[in-house]
Tab-separated table of C-alpha atoms in Angstrom:
chain	number	residue	atom	x	y	z
Y	10	MET	CA	20.070	27.224	8.582
Y	11	ARG	CA	21.056	23.504	7.829
Y	12	LEU	CA	22.537	20.857	10.323
Y	13	ASN	CA	25.845	19.880	8.584
Y	14	THR	CA	27.878	17.660	10.676
Y	15	ALA	CA	30.417	16.222	7.551
Y	16	ALA	CA	33.423	18.431	9.627
Y	17	MET	CA	32.460	16.470	13.309
Y	18	ARG	CA	33.992	13.290	12.440
Y	19	TYR	CA	37.450	15.694	11.640
Y	20	LEU	CA	37.308	17.476	15.215
Y	21	SER	CA	39.946	16.073	18.104
Y	22	SER	CA	39.491	15.831	21.158
Y	23	ASP	CA	40.968	19.205	21.534
Y	24	ASP	CA	39.137	20.613	19.063
Y	25	PHE	CA	35.690	20.268	21.275
Y	26	ARG	CA	37.221	21.539	24.620
Y	27	VAL	CA	38.496	24.628	22.668
Y	28	LEU	CA	34.149	25.115	21.432
Y	29	THR	CA	33.617	24.377	24.515
Y	30	ALA	CA	35.877	27.154	26.107
Y	31	THR	CA	34.214	29.619	23.456
Y	32	GLU	CA	30.600	28.143	24.796
Y	33	MET	CA	31.704	29.039	28.346
Y	34	GLY	CA	33.332	32.496	28.139
Y	35	SER	CA	30.059	33.464	25.928
Y	36	LYS	CA	28.305	33.281	28.895
Y	37	ASN	CA	29.993	36.736	29.733
Y	38	HIS	CA	31.186	37.333	26.835
Y	39	GLU	CA	29.630	38.662	23.733
Y	40	VAL	CA	32.943	38.229	22.085
Y	41	VAL	CA	35.400	35.706	23.651
Y	42	PRO	CA	39.285	36.875	24.187
Y	43	THR	CA	40.677	34.814	23.019
Y	44	VAL	CA	43.498	34.528	25.684
Y	45	LEU	CA	40.351	33.603	27.633
Y	46	ILE	CA	38.851	30.829	25.412
Y	47	ALA	CA	42.618	29.558	26.143
Y	48	GLN	CA	42.254	30.148	29.618
Y	49	ILE	CA	39.054	28.212	30.316
Y	50	ALA	CA	40.541	24.814	27.336
Y	51	GLY	CA	43.380	24.463	28.888
Y	52	LEU	CA	45.808	23.261	25.988
Y	53	LYS	CA	49.150	22.312	27.661
Y	54	GLY	CA	51.317	24.601	24.741
Y	55	GLY	CA	50.328	27.694	23.132
Y	56	SER	CA	50.017	26.417	20.003
Y	57	GLY	CA	47.701	23.524	19.834
Y	58	VAL	CA	44.628	26.649	20.865
Y	59	GLY	CA	45.573	28.465	17.948
Y	60	ASN	CA	45.141	25.615	15.772
Y	61	CYS	CA	42.102	24.368	17.464
Y	62	ILE	CA	40.558	27.742	16.375
Y	63	SER	CA	41.489	27.681	12.994
Y	64	GLU	CA	39.713	24.177	12.185
Y	65	LEU	CA	37.008	25.720	14.397
Y	66	ALA	CA	36.607	28.742	12.816
Y	67	LYS	CA	37.037	27.352	9.197
Y	68	ALA	CA	34.516	24.873	9.337
Y	69	ASN	CA	31.878	28.538	10.721
Y	70	LEU	CA	31.480	26.750	14.658
Y	71	ILE	CA	33.105	30.133	15.599
Y	72	ALA	CA	33.225	33.313	13.795
Y	73	ARG	CA	36.069	36.261	14.152
Y	74	VAL	CA	33.281	39.764	14.707
Y	75	GLN	CA	35.216	42.795	12.443
Y	76	ASN	CA	36.285	45.712	14.723
Y	77	ALA	CA	35.601	44.149	17.579
Y	78	LYS	CA	38.234	45.937	20.636
Y	79	TYR	CA	40.143	42.731	21.446
Y	80	ASP	CA	41.154	39.445	19.888
Y	81	GLY	CA	38.248	36.859	20.205
Y	82	TYR	CA	35.692	34.817	18.767
Y	83	ARG	CA	32.497	34.311	19.171
Y	84	LEU	CA	29.590	31.466	18.926
Y	85	THR	CA	28.099	30.886	15.864
Y	86	TYR	CA	25.010	28.109	16.149
Y	87	GLY	CA	26.873	25.755	14.497
Y	88	GLY	CA	28.803	25.614	16.551
Y	89	TYR	CA	26.526	25.008	19.404
Y	90	ASP	CA	24.461	22.701	16.765
Y	91	TYR	CA	27.836	20.890	17.196
Y	92	LEU	CA	28.302	20.935	21.281
Y	93	ALA	CA	24.692	19.514	21.504
Y	94	VAL	CA	24.599	16.703	18.915
Y	95	LYS	CA	28.403	15.709	20.635
Y	96	ALA	CA	26.987	15.246	23.758
Y	97	PHE	CA	23.693	13.169	22.073
Y	98	SER	CA	27.131	10.700	20.483
Y	99	ASN	CA	28.652	10.660	23.567
Y	100	ARG	CA	25.388	9.473	25.555
Y	101	LYS	CA	24.419	6.609	22.971
Y	102	SER	CA	20.970	9.253	21.998
Y	103	ILE	CA	22.116	9.331	18.330
Y	104	TYR	CA	24.663	7.592	16.145
Y	105	SER	CA	23.966	9.234	12.609
Y	106	VAL	CA	22.185	12.124	11.518
Y	107	GLY	CA	19.183	11.997	8.239
Y	108	ASN	CA	17.710	13.773	6.364
Y	109	GLN	CA	15.699	17.108	7.684
Y	110	ILE	CA	11.140	16.060	7.683
Y	111	GLY	CA	10.359	20.193	8.368
Y	112	VAL	CA	11.761	24.197	9.055
Y	113	GLY	CA	9.532	26.108	11.582
Y	114	LYS	CA	9.632	29.094	12.334
Y	115	GLU	CA	11.588	28.770	15.277
Y	116	SER	CA	12.882	25.310	14.592
Y	117	ASP	CA	14.764	22.273	12.517
Y	118	ILE	CA	13.312	18.694	12.542
Y	119	TYR	CA	15.891	16.299	11.010
Y	120	VAL	CA	15.423	12.412	11.470
Y	121	VAL	CA	18.303	10.864	13.298
Y	122	ALA	CA	18.881	7.267	14.910
Y	123	ASN	CA	20.627	5.836	17.632
Y	124	GLU	CA	23.167	2.356	17.404
Y	125	THR	CA	20.319	0.199	17.345
Y	126	GLY	CA	18.658	1.522	13.928
Y	127	ARG	CA	15.869	3.142	16.139
Y	128	LYS	CA	15.004	6.704	13.868
Y	129	CYS	CA	14.012	8.923	16.088
Y	130	VAL	CA	13.492	12.812	15.752
Y	131	LEU	CA	15.779	15.616	16.300
Y	132	LYS	CA	14.122	19.288	17.000
Y	133	ILE	CA	17.142	21.819	17.316
Y	134	HIS	CA	14.941	25.298	18.738
Y	135	ARG	CA	16.688	28.323	16.759
Y	136	LEU	CA	14.400	31.760	18.194
Y	137	GLY	CA	15.111	34.597	16.554
Y	138	ARG	CA	14.230	33.830	12.943
Y	139	ILE	CA	11.171	34.835	12.966
Y	140	SER	CA	8.889	35.427	15.854
Y	141	PHE	CA	10.984	36.090	18.799
Y	142	ARG	CA	12.884	38.826	16.940
Y	143	SER	CA	10.557	41.770	18.472
Y	144	VAL	CA	12.061	40.470	21.697
Y	145	LYS	CA	15.581	41.576	20.339
Y	146	ASN	CA	15.800	45.231	21.549
Y	147	ASN	CA	13.920	43.928	25.020
Y	148	ARG	CA	17.103	42.943	27.022
Y	149	ASP	CA	15.334	42.773	30.712
Y	150	TYR	CA	14.715	39.190	30.174
Y	151	LEU	CA	18.391	38.011	29.168
Y	152	ARG	CA	20.857	39.948	31.579
Y	153	ASN	CA	22.031	42.080	28.996
Y	154	ARG	CA	23.509	39.366	26.897
Y	155	THR	CA	23.243	40.004	23.101
Y	156	SER	CA	24.729	38.028	21.110
Y	157	ALA	CA	23.930	34.623	23.263
Y	158	SER	CA	20.754	35.792	23.343
Y	159	TRP	CA	18.913	33.930	20.664
Y	160	MET	CA	21.108	30.673	22.133
Y	161	TYR	CA	20.073	31.394	25.371
Y	162	LEU	CA	16.079	31.460	24.651
Y	163	SER	CA	16.513	28.429	22.619
Y	164	ARG	CA	18.516	26.327	25.108
Y	165	LEU	CA	15.247	28.018	27.376
Y	166	ALA	CA	12.646	26.417	24.970
Y	167	ALA	CA	13.456	22.951	24.662
Y	168	GLN	CA	14.883	22.640	28.222
Y	169	LYS	CA	10.976	23.889	28.919
Y	170	GLU	CA	9.235	21.795	25.690
Y	171	TYR	CA	11.406	18.836	27.128
Y	172	LEU	CA	10.558	19.055	30.651
Y	173	PHE	CA	6.892	19.167	29.575
Y	174	MET	CA	6.823	16.851	27.068
Y	175	LYS	CA	8.483	14.609	29.503
Y	176	ALA	CA	5.389	15.481	32.292
Y	177	LEU	CA	2.800	15.121	29.922
Y	178	HIS	CA	4.051	12.093	28.706
Y	179	GLN	CA	4.620	10.323	31.945
Y	180	ASN	CA	0.675	11.247	32.482
Y	181	GLY	CA	-0.574	9.107	29.631
Y	182	PHE	CA	-1.375	12.046	27.606
Y	183	PRO	CA	-0.584	11.882	23.884
Y	184	VAL	CA	2.677	13.346	23.198
Y	185	PRO	CA	5.881	12.558	21.214
Y	186	GLU	CA	8.069	10.625	24.326
Y	187	PRO	CA	10.980	12.683	25.549
Y	188	ILE	CA	14.483	10.407	25.045
Y	189	ASP	CA	17.282	13.389	25.684
Y	190	HIS	CA	17.920	16.548	26.326
Y	191	SER	CA	21.213	19.164	25.652
Y	192	ARG	CA	21.514	23.031	25.254
Y	193	HIS	CA	18.755	24.075	22.485
Y	194	CYS	CA	17.974	20.416	21.244
Y	195	ILE	CA	15.421	17.503	21.930
Y	196	ILE	CA	15.283	13.759	20.666
Y	197	MET	CA	12.182	12.748	20.778
Y	198	SER	CA	9.698	9.426	19.364
Y	199	LEU	CA	9.485	9.553	15.402
Y	200	ILE	CA	5.300	9.457	14.931
Y	201	PRO	CA	3.915	7.723	12.624
Y	202	GLY	CA	1.693	10.401	10.605
Y	203	PHE	CA	1.077	13.739	9.332
Y	204	PRO	CA	0.263	17.340	10.558
Y	205	MET	CA	-3.961	17.599	10.744
Y	206	ARG	CA	-3.208	20.948	8.342
Y	207	GLN	CA	-2.861	17.917	5.391
Y	208	LEU	CA	-6.447	16.667	6.059
Y	209	SER	CA	-8.992	17.644	3.684
Y	210	SER	CA	-11.689	14.615	4.594
Y	211	HIS	CA	-12.529	12.642	7.886
Y	212	GLU	CA	-14.846	10.002	7.803
Y	213	ASP	CA	-16.018	10.791	11.612
Y	214	PRO	CA	-14.924	14.066	12.328
Y	215	SER	CA	-17.331	14.743	14.981
Y	216	SER	CA	-15.106	11.654	17.010
Y	217	LEU	CA	-11.640	13.798	16.264
Y	218	TYR	CA	-13.818	17.240	17.147
Y	219	SER	CA	-14.805	15.946	20.173
Y	220	SER	CA	-11.369	14.226	21.152
Y	221	LEU	CA	-9.506	17.534	20.677
Y	222	MET	CA	-11.731	19.783	22.986
Y	223	SER	CA	-10.891	17.071	25.239
Y	224	PHE	CA	-7.422	17.152	24.704
Y	225	ILE	CA	-8.085	20.982	25.126
Y	226	VAL	CA	-9.879	20.761	28.679
Y	227	ARG	CA	-7.993	17.610	30.261
Y	228	LEU	CA	-4.798	19.513	30.029
Y	229	ALA	CA	-6.004	22.771	31.188
Y	230	ASN	CA	-7.321	20.700	34.482
Y	231	HIS	CA	-3.743	18.851	34.825
Y	232	GLY	CA	-2.158	22.947	34.848
Y	233	LEU	CA	-1.717	23.867	32.015
Y	234	ILE	CA	-2.805	25.541	28.217
Y	235	HIS	CA	-0.687	25.148	25.029
Y	236	CYS	CA	-0.859	28.015	23.716
Y	237	ASP	CA	-1.046	26.650	20.129
Y	238	PHE	CA	-2.887	24.788	19.725
Y	239	ASN	CA	-3.590	24.282	15.801
Y	240	GLU	CA	-3.393	22.114	12.684
Y	241	PHE	CA	0.200	22.991	12.706
Y	242	ASN	CA	0.783	21.376	16.138
Y	243	ILE	CA	-1.325	18.103	16.235
Y	244	MET	CA	-0.094	15.261	14.055
Y	245	ILE	CA	-2.925	12.744	12.849
Y	246	LEU	CA	-1.842	8.790	13.659
Y	247	ASP	CA	-2.141	7.073	10.383
Y	248	ASP	CA	-3.072	3.496	12.487
Y	249	PRO	CA	-4.988	4.587	15.202
Y	250	GLU	CA	-6.285	2.481	17.315
Y	251	SER	CA	-9.598	4.186	18.811
Y	252	ASP	CA	-10.980	6.987	18.755
Y	253	ASP	CA	-9.773	7.977	21.378
Y	254	ASP	CA	-5.836	7.128	19.880
Y	255	GLN	CA	-6.866	9.448	16.876
Y	256	PHE	CA	-3.825	11.793	17.733
Y	257	VAL	CA	-0.420	13.489	18.786
Y	258	VAL	CA	0.152	16.875	20.200
Y	259	ILE	CA	4.144	18.959	19.759
Y	260	ASP	CA	5.563	21.914	20.436
Y	261	PHE	CA	4.551	22.829	24.308
Y	262	PRO	CA	7.922	26.313	24.451
Y	263	GLN	CA	4.322	28.939	24.693
Y	264	CYS	CA	2.177	26.311	27.326
Y	265	VAL	CA	1.854	28.776	30.253
Y	266	SER	CA	0.386	27.312	33.542
Y	267	LEU	CA	-3.396	27.342	34.905
Y	268	ASP	CA	-2.782	30.173	37.212
Y	269	HIS	CA	-1.372	32.683	34.593
Y	270	PRO	CA	-3.098	35.936	34.066
Y	271	ASP	CA	-3.993	35.438	30.938
Y	272	ALA	CA	-5.103	31.809	30.906
Y	273	GLU	CA	-8.842	31.674	29.926
Y	274	ARG	CA	-7.518	33.500	26.696
Y	275	TYR	CA	-5.389	31.386	25.777
Y	276	PHE	CA	-7.921	28.274	25.808
Y	277	LYS	CA	-10.486	30.319	24.728
Y	278	ARG	CA	-8.314	30.743	21.469
Y	279	ASP	CA	-6.646	27.349	21.067
Y	280	VAL	CA	-11.365	26.127	21.496
Y	281	ASP	CA	-11.106	28.871	18.809
Y	282	CYS	CA	-8.460	27.723	16.225
Y	283	ILE	CA	-9.883	24.339	16.686
Y	284	ARG	CA	-13.131	25.422	15.308
Y	285	THR	CA	-11.969	27.395	13.085
Y	286	PHE	CA	-10.537	24.679	11.125
Y	287	PHE	CA	-12.876	21.968	11.286
Y	288	GLU	CA	-15.687	24.703	9.573
Y	289	ARG	CA	-13.275	25.437	7.481
Y	290	LYS	CA	-11.105	22.437	6.007
Y	291	LEU	CA	-13.812	19.477	6.933
Y	292	GLY	CA	-17.578	21.695	6.759
Y	293	TYR	CA	-17.898	20.516	10.173
Y	294	VAL	CA	-19.984	23.551	12.565
Y	295	SER	CA	-20.416	22.159	16.335
Y	296	GLU	CA	-22.192	24.450	18.922
Y	297	ASP	CA	-20.446	22.066	21.763
Y	298	TYR	CA	-17.454	23.996	22.627
Y	299	PRO	CA	-15.754	23.973	25.828
Y	300	ARG	CA	-15.491	26.704	28.596
Y	301	PHE	CA	-12.885	27.979	30.469
Y	302	LYS	CA	-15.442	28.834	33.495
Y	303	ARG	CA	-17.624	25.989	33.002
Y	304	ASP	CA	-15.317	23.462	32.075
Y	305	VAL	CA	-12.209	23.755	33.815
Y	306	SER	CA	-11.194	22.745	37.383
Y	307	ARG	CA	-8.269	21.819	38.130
Y	308	GLU	CA	-6.749	18.054	39.401
Y	309	ALA	CA	-3.405	18.095	38.512
Y	310	SER	CA	-0.193	20.639	38.543
Y	311	ILE	CA	1.760	19.916	35.605
Y	312	ASP	CA	2.595	23.389	36.303
Y	313	VAL	CA	3.934	22.790	39.491
Y	314	ASP	CA	5.880	19.763	38.661
Y	315	VAL	CA	7.833	20.920	36.292
Y	316	GLN	CA	8.737	23.934	37.962
Y	317	ALA	CA	10.067	21.523	39.985
Y	318	SER	CA	11.830	19.287	38.375
Y	319	GLY	CA	14.405	22.407	36.999
Y	320	PHE	CA	12.954	24.894	34.934
Y	321	SER	CA	12.838	27.534	37.413
Y	322	LYS	CA	10.637	30.607	38.516
Y	323	LYS	CA	13.402	32.599	37.130
Y	324	MET	CA	13.505	30.764	33.548
Y	325	VAL	CA	9.789	30.892	33.715
Y	326	LYS	CA	10.012	34.726	34.478
Y	327	GLU	CA	12.492	34.957	31.713
Y	328	PHE	CA	11.218	32.798	28.641
Y	329	GLU	CA	7.855	33.839	29.387
Y	330	LYS	CA	8.188	37.840	29.302
Y	331	ALA	CA	10.405	36.605	25.523
Y	332	LEU	CA	7.011	35.668	24.953
Y	333	ALA	CA	4.245	37.416	25.857
Y	334	ASP	CA	6.810	40.188	23.387
Y	335	SER	CA	5.818	37.394	20.883
Y	336	ARG	CA	2.730	36.764	20.525
Y	337	GLU	CA	2.325	40.547	21.461
Y	338	ASN	CA	4.276	40.856	17.861
Y	339	GLN	CA	2.507	38.519	15.788
Y	340	ASN	CA	-0.980	40.414	17.222
Y	341	ASN	CA	-0.108	43.105	15.363
Y	342	GLY	CA	1.425	40.872	12.320
Y	343	GLU	CA	4.637	42.077	11.432
Y	344	ALA	CA	7.899	40.576	12.336
Y	345	VAL	CA	10.735	42.637	13.282
Y	346	ASP	CA	14.620	41.695	11.458
Y	347	GLU	CA	17.512	41.006	14.170
Y	348	ASP	CA	18.017	45.253	13.614
Y	349	GLY	CA	14.975	46.191	14.821
Y	350	ASP	CA	13.067	46.656	11.799
Y	351	LYS	CA	9.999	45.132	10.341
Y	352	ASP	CA	10.673	42.648	8.034
Y	353	GLU	CA	8.133	42.242	5.057
Y	354	ASP	CA	9.716	39.002	3.753
Y	355	ASP	CA	8.640	36.957	7.080
Y	356	ASN	CA	4.971	37.778	6.491
Y	357	ASP	CA	4.071	34.709	4.252
Y	358	SER	CA	1.364	32.562	4.472
Y	359	ASP	CA	0.754	29.511	6.448
Y	360	ASP	CA	2.111	26.637	3.676
Y	361	ASP	CA	5.339	29.207	4.055
Y	362	SER	CA	5.697	29.660	7.737
Y	363	ASP	CA	4.250	26.766	9.369
Y	364	ASP	CA	6.014	26.394	12.994
Y	365	ASP	CA	7.096	22.787	14.198
Y	366	SER	CA	4.566	20.968	12.222
Y	367	ASP	CA	5.913	18.691	9.714
Y	368	ASP	CA	7.916	18.960	12.447
Y	369	ASP	CA	8.388	16.772	15.406
Y	370	SER	CA	6.884	13.952	13.828
Y	371	GLY	CA	6.411	10.915	11.547
Y	372	ASP	CA	7.115	9.723	7.942
Y	373	ASN	CA	7.232	12.859	6.129
Y	374	ASP	CA	10.813	11.495	3.791
Y	375	ASP	CA	10.576	8.266	2.201
Y	376	ASN	CA	14.241	8.758	1.550
Y	377	ASP	CA	14.541	8.900	5.853
Y	378	ASP	CA	16.844	5.474	5.102
Y	379	ASN	CA	18.940	7.481	3.418
Y	380	ASP	CA	21.881	9.810	3.817
Y	381	HIS	CA	22.593	9.542	7.258
Y	382	GLU	CA	25.705	10.005	8.533
Y	383	ASN	CA	27.234	8.670	11.420
Y	384	VAL	CA	28.649	10.918	14.165
């Protein structure tokens, strides 16, 4: 779904109190009873809540569920988007929302600007769109959540990615600067570059190849395996300052600890993805590539630091369960829709199913200066 902030300027503070009350009620209710929404919102006057609910439903921020056993509403992804954008606006992280510059399997990417005019990237996690649908029928990690389950997983993905990106940025890794985080959304710096998948030639492929392999090893030595290190998640900078500063790496929610049981397999997969790309697209083949047991030796513990900073063992366990089922599903080459059926249309080619590539990134839209809508 697309982010449409047109209705935000017309919503009152009471409307947002009711929307927040619906979010809070969703923690324990698939359909939040209207009486509970009113109770949590705490508005004076019975008619006030009803009017707010009507406005929110009209804007498709909440929705009434057909054939429910009681009168109630569920929070929509649109409503979740509004709550996150409102939080960013209150913290002065966002002043206006511009064009959409990327659509991934599990995220939407927009250009935004703050009050000073600085352009940034807003990444909205939308797990459940394609590759995470297979976990719908395995609810153990969701503690029996249902309609709120994808929002919960999306929030975990955003929180994990933000914390990893923050730790990596502080340790000098070439990643976007993380600016703010709320619910399932992240604001990060706009990267002046393009996805590596668009690269058809390079003046010095051996230098770029070596730098990418060094990144994989350095990341592992700091306690992390990327698990999705490919041409879709590597941004080639327009004006690199040096051979060692040619790219920025994006998309970190699937990262695993070096202590993960499958760390060696994921490490090898990341290495193989780069080798395959360079051979296929750039005609460059090298037998010099890193091996897990030979080249990886823990020097730091970003994985432990992130856990200590807020992404708890419980969250890791829940999210890892979802990731494991998703990876297994992708290995089988199938996607499952929300009813548990195979979805033939979701198995598109790489060009049609870009992950968060176009993405946490750069100047992919020449019209970014226009069509910004204030929030």
